[in-house]
PDB file of C-alpha atoms and ligand atoms in Angstrom:
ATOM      1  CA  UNK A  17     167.280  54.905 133.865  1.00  0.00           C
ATOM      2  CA  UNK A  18     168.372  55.385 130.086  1.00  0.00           C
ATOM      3  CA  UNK A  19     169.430  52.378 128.682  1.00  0.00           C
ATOM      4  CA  UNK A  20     173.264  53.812 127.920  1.00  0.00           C
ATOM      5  CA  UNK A  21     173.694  54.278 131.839  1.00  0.00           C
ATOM      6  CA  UNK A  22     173.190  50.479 132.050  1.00  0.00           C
ATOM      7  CA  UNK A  23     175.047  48.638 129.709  1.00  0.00           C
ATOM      8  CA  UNK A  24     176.772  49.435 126.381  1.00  0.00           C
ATOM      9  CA  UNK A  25     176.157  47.848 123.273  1.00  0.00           C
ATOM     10  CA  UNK A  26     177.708  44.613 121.778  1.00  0.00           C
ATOM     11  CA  UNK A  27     178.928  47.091 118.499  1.00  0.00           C
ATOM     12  CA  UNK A  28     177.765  50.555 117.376  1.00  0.00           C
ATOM     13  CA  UNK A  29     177.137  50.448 113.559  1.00  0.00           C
ATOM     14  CA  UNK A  30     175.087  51.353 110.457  1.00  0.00           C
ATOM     15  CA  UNK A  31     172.726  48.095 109.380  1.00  0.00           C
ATOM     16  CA  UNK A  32     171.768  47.525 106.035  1.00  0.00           C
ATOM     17  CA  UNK A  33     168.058  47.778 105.225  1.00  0.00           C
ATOM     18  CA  UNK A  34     166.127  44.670 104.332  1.00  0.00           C
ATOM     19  CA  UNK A  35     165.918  45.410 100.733  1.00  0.00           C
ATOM     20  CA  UNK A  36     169.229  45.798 100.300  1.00  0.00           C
ATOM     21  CA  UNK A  37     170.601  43.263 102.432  1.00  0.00           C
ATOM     22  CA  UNK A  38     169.103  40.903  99.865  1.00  0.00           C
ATOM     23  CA  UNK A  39     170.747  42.841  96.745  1.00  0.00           C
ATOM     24  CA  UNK A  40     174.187  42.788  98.482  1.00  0.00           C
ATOM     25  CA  UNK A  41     173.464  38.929  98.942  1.00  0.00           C
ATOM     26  CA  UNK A  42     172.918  38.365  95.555  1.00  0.00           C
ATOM     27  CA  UNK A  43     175.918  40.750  93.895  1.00  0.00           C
ATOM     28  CA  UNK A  44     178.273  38.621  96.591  1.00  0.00           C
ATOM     29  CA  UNK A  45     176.942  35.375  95.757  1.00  0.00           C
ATOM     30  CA  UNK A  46     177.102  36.100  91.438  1.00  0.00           C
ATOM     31  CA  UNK A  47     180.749  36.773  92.515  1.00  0.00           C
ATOM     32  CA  UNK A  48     181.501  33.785  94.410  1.00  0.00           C
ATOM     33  CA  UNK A  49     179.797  31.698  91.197  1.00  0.00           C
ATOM     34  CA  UNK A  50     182.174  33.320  89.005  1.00  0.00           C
ATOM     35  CA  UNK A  51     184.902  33.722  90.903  1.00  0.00           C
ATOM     36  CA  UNK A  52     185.819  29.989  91.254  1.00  0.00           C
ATOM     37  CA  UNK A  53     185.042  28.884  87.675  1.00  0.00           C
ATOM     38  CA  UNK A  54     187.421  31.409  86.360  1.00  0.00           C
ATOM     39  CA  UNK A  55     190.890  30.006  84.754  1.00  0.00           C
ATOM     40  CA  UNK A  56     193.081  32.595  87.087  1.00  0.00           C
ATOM     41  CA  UNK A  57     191.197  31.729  90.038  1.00  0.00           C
ATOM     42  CA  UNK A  58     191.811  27.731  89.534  1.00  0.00           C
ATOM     43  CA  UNK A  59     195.430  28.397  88.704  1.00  0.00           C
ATOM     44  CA  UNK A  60     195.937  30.166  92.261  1.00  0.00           C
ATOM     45  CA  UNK A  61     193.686  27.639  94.132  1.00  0.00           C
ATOM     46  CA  UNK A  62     197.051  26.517  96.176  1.00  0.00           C
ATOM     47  CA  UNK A  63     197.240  29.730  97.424  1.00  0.00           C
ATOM     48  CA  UNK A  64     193.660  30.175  98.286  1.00  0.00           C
ATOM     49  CA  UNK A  65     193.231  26.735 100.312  1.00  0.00           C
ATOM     50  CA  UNK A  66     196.246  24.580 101.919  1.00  0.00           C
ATOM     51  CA  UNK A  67     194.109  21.324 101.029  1.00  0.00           C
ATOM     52  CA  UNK A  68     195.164  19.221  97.827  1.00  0.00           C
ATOM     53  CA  UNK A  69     191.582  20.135  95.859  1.00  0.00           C
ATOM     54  CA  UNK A  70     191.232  20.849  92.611  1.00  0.00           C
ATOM     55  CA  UNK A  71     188.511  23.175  92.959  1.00  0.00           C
ATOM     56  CA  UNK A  72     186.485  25.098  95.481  1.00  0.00           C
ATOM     57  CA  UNK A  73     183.369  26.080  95.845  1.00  0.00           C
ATOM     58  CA  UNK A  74     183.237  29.380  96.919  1.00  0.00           C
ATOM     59  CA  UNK A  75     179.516  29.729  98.201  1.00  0.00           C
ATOM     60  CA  UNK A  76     180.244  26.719 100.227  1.00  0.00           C
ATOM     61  CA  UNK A  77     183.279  27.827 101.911  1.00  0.00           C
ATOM     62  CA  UNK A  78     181.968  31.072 103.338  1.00  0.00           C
ATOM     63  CA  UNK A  79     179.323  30.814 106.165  1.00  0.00           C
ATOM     64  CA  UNK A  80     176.953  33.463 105.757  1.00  0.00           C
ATOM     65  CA  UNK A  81     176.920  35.778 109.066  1.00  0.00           C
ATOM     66  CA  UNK A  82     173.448  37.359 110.351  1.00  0.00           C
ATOM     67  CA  UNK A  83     172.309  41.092 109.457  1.00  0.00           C
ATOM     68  CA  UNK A  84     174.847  42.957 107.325  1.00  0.00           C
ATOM     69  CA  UNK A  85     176.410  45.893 108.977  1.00  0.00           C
ATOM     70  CA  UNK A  86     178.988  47.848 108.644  1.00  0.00           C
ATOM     71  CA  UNK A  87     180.875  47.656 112.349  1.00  0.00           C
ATOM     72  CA  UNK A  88     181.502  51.416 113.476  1.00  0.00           C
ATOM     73  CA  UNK A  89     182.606  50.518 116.867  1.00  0.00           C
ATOM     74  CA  UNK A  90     182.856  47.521 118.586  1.00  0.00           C
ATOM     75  CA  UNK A  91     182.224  47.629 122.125  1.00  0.00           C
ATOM     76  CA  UNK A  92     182.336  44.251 123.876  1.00  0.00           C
ATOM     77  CA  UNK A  93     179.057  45.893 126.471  1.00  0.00           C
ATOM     78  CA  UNK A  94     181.767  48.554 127.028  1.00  0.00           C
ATOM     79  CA  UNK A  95     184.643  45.934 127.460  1.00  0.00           C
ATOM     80  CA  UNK A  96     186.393  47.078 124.738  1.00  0.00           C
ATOM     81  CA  UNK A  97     188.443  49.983 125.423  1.00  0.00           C
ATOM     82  CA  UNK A  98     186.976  53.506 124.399  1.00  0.00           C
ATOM     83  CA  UNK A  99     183.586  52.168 124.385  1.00  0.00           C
ATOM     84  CA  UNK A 100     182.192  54.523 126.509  1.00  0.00           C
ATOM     85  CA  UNK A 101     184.333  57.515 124.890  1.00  0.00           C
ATOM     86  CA  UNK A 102     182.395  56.147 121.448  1.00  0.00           C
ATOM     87  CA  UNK A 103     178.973  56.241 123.043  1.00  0.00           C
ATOM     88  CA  UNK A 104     179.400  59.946 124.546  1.00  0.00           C
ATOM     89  CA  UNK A 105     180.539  61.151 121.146  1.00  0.00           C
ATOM     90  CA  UNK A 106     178.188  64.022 120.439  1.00  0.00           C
ATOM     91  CA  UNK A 107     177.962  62.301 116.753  1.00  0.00           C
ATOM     92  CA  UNK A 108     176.901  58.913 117.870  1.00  0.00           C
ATOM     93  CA  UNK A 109     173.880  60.794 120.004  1.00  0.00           C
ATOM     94  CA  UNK A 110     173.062  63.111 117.655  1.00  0.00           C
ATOM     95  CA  UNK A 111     172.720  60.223 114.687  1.00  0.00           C
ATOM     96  CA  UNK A 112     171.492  57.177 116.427  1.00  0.00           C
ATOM     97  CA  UNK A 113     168.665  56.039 114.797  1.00  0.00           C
ATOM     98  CA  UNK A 114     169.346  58.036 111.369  1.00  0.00           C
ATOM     99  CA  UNK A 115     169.507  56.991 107.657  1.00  0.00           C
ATOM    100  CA  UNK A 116     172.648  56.577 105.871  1.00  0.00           C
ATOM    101  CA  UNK A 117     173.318  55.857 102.173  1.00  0.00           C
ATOM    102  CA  UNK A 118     176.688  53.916 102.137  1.00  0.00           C
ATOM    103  CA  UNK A 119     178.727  53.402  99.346  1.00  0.00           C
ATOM    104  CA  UNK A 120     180.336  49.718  98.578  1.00  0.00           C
ATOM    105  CA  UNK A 121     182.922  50.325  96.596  1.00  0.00           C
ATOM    106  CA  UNK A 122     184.802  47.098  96.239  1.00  0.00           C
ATOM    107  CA  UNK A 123     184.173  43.063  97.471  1.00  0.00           C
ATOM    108  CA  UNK A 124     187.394  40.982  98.030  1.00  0.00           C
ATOM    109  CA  UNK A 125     187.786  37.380  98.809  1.00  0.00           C
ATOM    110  CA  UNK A 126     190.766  36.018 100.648  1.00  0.00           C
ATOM    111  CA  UNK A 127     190.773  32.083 102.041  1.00  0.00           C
ATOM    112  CA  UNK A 128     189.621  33.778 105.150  1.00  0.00           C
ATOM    113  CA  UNK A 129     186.827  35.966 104.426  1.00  0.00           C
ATOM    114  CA  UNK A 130     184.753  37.727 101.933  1.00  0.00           C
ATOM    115  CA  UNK A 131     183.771  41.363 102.338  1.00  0.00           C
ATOM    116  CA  UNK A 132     182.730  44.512 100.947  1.00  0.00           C
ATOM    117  CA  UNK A 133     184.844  47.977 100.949  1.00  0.00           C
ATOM    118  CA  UNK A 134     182.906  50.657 102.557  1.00  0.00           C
ATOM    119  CA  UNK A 135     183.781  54.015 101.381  1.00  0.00           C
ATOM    120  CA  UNK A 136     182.560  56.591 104.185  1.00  0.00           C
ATOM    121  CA  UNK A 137     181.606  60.398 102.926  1.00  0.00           C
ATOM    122  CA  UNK A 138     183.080  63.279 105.163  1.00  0.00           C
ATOM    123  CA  UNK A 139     179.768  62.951 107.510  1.00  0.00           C
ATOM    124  CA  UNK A 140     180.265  59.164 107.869  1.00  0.00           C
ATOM    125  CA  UNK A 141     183.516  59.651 109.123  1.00  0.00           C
ATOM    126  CA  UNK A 142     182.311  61.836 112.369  1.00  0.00           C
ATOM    127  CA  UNK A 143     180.727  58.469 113.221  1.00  0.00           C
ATOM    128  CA  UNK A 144     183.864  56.386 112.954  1.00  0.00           C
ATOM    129  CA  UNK A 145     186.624  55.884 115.800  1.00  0.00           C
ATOM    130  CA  UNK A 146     189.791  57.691 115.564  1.00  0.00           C
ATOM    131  CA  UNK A 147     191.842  54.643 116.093  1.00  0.00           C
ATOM    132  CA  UNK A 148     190.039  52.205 114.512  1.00  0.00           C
ATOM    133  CA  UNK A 149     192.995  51.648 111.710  1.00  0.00           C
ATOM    134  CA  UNK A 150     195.593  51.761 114.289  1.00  0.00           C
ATOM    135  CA  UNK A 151     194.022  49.100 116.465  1.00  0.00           C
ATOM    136  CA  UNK A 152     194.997  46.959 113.443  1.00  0.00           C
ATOM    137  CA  UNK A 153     198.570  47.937 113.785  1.00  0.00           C
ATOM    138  CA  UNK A 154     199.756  44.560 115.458  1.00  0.00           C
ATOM    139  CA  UNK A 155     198.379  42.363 112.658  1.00  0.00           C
ATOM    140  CA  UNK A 156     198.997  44.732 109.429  1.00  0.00           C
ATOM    141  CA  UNK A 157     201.456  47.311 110.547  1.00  0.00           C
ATOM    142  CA  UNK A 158     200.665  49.272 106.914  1.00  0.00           C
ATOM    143  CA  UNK A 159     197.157  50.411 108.851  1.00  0.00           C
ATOM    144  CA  UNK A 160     199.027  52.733 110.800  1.00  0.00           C
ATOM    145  CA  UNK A 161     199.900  54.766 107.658  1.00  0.00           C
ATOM    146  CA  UNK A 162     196.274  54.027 105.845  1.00  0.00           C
ATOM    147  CA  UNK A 163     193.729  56.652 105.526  1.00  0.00           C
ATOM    148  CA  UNK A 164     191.095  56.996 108.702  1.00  0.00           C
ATOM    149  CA  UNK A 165     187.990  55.232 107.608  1.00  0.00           C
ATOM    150  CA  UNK A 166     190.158  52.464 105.475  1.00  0.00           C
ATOM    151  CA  UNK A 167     188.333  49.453 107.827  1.00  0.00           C
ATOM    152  CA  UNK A 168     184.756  50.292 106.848  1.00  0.00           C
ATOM    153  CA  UNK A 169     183.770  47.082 105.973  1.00  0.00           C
ATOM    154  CA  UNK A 170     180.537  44.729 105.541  1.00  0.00           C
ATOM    155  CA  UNK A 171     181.570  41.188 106.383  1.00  0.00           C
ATOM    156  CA  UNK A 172     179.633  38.673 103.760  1.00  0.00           C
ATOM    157  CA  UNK A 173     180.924  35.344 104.992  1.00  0.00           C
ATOM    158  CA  UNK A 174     183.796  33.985 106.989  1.00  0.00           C
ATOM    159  CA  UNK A 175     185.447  30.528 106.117  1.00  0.00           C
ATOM    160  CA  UNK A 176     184.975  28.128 108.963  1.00  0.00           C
ATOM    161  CA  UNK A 177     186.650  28.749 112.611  1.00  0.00           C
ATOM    162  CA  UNK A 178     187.292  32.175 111.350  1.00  0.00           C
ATOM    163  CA  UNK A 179     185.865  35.347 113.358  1.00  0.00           C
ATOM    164  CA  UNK A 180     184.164  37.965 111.496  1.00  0.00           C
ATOM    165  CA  UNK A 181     186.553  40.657 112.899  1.00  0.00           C
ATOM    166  CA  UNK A 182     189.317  39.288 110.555  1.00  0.00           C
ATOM    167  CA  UNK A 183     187.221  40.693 107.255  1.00  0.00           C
ATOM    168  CA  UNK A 184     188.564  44.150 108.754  1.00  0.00           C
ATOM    169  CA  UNK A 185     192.030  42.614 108.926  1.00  0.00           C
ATOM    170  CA  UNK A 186     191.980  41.534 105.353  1.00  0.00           C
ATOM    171  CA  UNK A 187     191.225  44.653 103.474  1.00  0.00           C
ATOM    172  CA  UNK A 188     193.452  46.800 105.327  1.00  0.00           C
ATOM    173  CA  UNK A 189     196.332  44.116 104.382  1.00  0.00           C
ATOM    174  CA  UNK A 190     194.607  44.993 100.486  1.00  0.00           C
ATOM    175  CA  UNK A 191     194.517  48.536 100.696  1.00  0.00           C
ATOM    176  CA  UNK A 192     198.585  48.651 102.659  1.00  0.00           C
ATOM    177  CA  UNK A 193     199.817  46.596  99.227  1.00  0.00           C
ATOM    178  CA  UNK A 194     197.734  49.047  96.891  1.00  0.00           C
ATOM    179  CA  UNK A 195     199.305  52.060  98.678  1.00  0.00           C
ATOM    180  CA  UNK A 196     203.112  50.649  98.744  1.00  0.00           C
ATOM    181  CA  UNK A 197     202.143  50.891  95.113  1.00  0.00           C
ATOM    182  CA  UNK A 198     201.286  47.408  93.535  1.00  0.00           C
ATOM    183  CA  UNK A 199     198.454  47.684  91.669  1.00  0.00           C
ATOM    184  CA  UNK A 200     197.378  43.595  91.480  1.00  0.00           C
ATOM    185  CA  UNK A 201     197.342  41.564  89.084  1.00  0.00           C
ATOM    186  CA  UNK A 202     194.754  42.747  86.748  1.00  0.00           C
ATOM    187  CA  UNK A 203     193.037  39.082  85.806  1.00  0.00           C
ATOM    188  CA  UNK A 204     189.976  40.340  84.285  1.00  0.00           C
ATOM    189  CA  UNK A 205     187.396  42.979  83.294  1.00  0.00           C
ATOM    190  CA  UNK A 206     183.531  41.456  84.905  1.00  0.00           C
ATOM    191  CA  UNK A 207     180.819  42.330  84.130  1.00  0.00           C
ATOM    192  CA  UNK A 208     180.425  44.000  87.827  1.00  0.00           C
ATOM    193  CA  UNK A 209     184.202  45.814  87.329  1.00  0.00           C
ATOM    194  CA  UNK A 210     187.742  44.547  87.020  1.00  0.00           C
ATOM    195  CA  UNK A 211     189.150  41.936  89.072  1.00  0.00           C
ATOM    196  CA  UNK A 212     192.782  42.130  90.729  1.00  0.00           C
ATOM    197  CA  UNK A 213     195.174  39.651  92.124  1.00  0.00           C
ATOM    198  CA  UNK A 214     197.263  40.584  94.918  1.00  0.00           C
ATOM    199  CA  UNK A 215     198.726  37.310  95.640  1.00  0.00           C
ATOM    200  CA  UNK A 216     198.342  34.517  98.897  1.00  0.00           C
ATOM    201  CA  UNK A 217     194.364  33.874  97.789  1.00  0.00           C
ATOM    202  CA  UNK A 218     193.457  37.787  97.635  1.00  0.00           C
ATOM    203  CA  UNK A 219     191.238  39.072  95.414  1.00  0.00           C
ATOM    204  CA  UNK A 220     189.619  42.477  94.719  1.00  0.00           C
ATOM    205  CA  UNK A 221     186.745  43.441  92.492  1.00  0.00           C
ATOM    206  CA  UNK A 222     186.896  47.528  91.941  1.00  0.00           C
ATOM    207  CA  UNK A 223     182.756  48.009  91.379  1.00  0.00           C
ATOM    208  CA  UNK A 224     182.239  49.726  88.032  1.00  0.00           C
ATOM    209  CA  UNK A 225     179.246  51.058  89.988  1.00  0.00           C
ATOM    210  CA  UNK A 226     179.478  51.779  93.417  1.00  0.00           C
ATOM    211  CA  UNK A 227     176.333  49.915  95.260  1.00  0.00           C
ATOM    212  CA  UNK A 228     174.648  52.349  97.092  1.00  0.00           C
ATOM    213  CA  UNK A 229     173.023  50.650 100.169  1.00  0.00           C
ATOM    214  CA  UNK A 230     170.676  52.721 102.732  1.00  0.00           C
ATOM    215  CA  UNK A 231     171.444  51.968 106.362  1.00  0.00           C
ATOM    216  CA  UNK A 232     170.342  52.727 109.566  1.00  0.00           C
ATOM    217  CA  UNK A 233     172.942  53.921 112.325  1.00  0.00           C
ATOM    218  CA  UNK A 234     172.318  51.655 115.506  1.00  0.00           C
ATOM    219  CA  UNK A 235     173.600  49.296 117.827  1.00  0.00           C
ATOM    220  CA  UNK A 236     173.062  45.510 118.479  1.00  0.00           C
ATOM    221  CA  UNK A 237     172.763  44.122 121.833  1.00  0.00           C
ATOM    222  CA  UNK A 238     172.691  40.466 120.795  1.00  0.00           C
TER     223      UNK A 238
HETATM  224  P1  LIG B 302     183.019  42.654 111.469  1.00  0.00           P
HETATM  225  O1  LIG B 302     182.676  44.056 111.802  1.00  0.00           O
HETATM  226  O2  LIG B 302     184.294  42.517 110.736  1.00  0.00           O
HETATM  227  O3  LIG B 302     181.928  41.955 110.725  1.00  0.00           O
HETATM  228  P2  LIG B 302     180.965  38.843 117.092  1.00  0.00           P
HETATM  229  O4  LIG B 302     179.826  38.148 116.403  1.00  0.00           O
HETATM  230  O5  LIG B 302     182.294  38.179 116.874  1.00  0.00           O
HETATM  231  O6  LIG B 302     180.693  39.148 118.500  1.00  0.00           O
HETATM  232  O7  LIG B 302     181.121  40.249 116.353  1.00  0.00           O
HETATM  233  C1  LIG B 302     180.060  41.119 116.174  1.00  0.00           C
HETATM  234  C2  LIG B 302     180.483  42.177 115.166  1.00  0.00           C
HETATM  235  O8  LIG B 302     181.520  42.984 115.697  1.00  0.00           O
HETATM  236  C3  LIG B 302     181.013  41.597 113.877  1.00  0.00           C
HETATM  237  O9  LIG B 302     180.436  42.342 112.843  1.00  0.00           O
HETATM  238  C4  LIG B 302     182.506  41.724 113.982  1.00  0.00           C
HETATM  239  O10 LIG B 302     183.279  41.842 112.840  1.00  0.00           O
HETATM  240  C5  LIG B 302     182.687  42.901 114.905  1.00  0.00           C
HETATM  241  N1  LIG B 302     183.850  42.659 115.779  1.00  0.00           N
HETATM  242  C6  LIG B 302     184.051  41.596 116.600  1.00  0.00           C
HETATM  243  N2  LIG B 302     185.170  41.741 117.318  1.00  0.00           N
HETATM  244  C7  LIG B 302     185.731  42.910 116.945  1.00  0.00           C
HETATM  245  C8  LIG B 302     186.906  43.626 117.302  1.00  0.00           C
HETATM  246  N3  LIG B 302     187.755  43.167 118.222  1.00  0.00           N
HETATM  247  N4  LIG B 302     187.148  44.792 116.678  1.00  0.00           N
HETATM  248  C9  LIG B 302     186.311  45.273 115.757  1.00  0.00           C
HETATM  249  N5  LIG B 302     185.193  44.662 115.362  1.00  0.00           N
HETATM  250  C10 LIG B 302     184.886  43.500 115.944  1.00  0.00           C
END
């Protein structure tokens, strides 16, 4: 019996390589290092953690989760509605197992999580769910009027008691306050691109150069 007739997968996604993995580690955690030493970043600290602290340290706060992926579908073992739909996608059979070069266009921190934007080409898209964005709808209602493809995400660390599902949350709330048309605070220009604050502990660094990370399109059983 094939093994999609007996159970469905945890989540559907693309997994970063080993290689890679390790570079998007290290661009994350050079981040984090600057991040909280900057002036702008101390001076919003009350924003970024409810606690009376003077400072934070950033690669303490986030809990590193497990592989890095990028979270195409998540299926719950086919709990989650549409799973099945997902699986039977001629896309998803046709690609399972291939190589993908995806682009990470952006890392943002908030007090919750820290993440990387995803920016899916045309044929990455055929591999993402139609209502992934509007699934989101209930806790940013902007999603509903965000591009298709706006979640793609890579969660690099979640602050403690939070679920990794939230990093998804977080940049859609980014992108929603980009598209009503407020462009952050522009704090500084890194050495990895410019950093923007967008108020209530978000921050977004727009990579100068796109990392381009090769992936494998798969599932995880756990
Ligand atoms: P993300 O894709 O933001 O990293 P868990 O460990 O909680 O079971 O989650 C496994 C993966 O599936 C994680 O990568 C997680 O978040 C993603 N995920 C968990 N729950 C959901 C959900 N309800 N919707 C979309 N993605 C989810």
């Amino acid at each position: 019996v094939p093994l999609e007739e007996t159970s469905l997968p945890l989540f559907f996604g693309w997994f970063l390589l080993p290689g890679i993995q390790d570079k998007v580690r290290c661009t994350s955690m050079d981040f984090l290092k600057t991040l909280d030493t900057l002036e702008a970043f101390k001076k919003h600290l009350p924003d970024f953690t409810v606690e009376a602290e003077k400072e934070v340290d950033l690669e303490q706060y986030f809990q590193a989760n497990g592989a890095l992926h990028c979270t195409t579908k998540f299926c719950d073992y086919g709990k989650a509605e549409g799973s099945k739909e997902y699986a039977d996608k001629s896309a998803v059979k046709e690609l399972y197992g291939s190589a993908f070069e995806l682009s990470l266009s952006a890392l943002f921190v908030t007090p919750r999580t820290v993440g990387a934007r995803v920016s899916l080409s045309e044929d990455q898209l055929t591999l993402w769910p139609a209502d992934a964005e509007k699934e989101a709808v209930p806790l940013v209602p902007a999603a509903a009027t965000l591009p298709v493809g706006s979640r793609a995400h890579i969660t690099l660390g979640c602050a403690e008691g939070v679920e990794p599902q939230q990093t998804g949350f977080d940049l859609l709330e980014i992108l929603a306050l980009q598209q009503e048309g407020q462009e952050g605070e522009l704090v500084e220009e890194m050495e990895l691109g410019s950093l923007a604050y967008y108020g209530k502990g978000r921050w977004l660094l727009s990579l100068r150069e796109p990392v381009s990370a090769q992936a494998c399109f798969s599932s995880l059983y756990g």
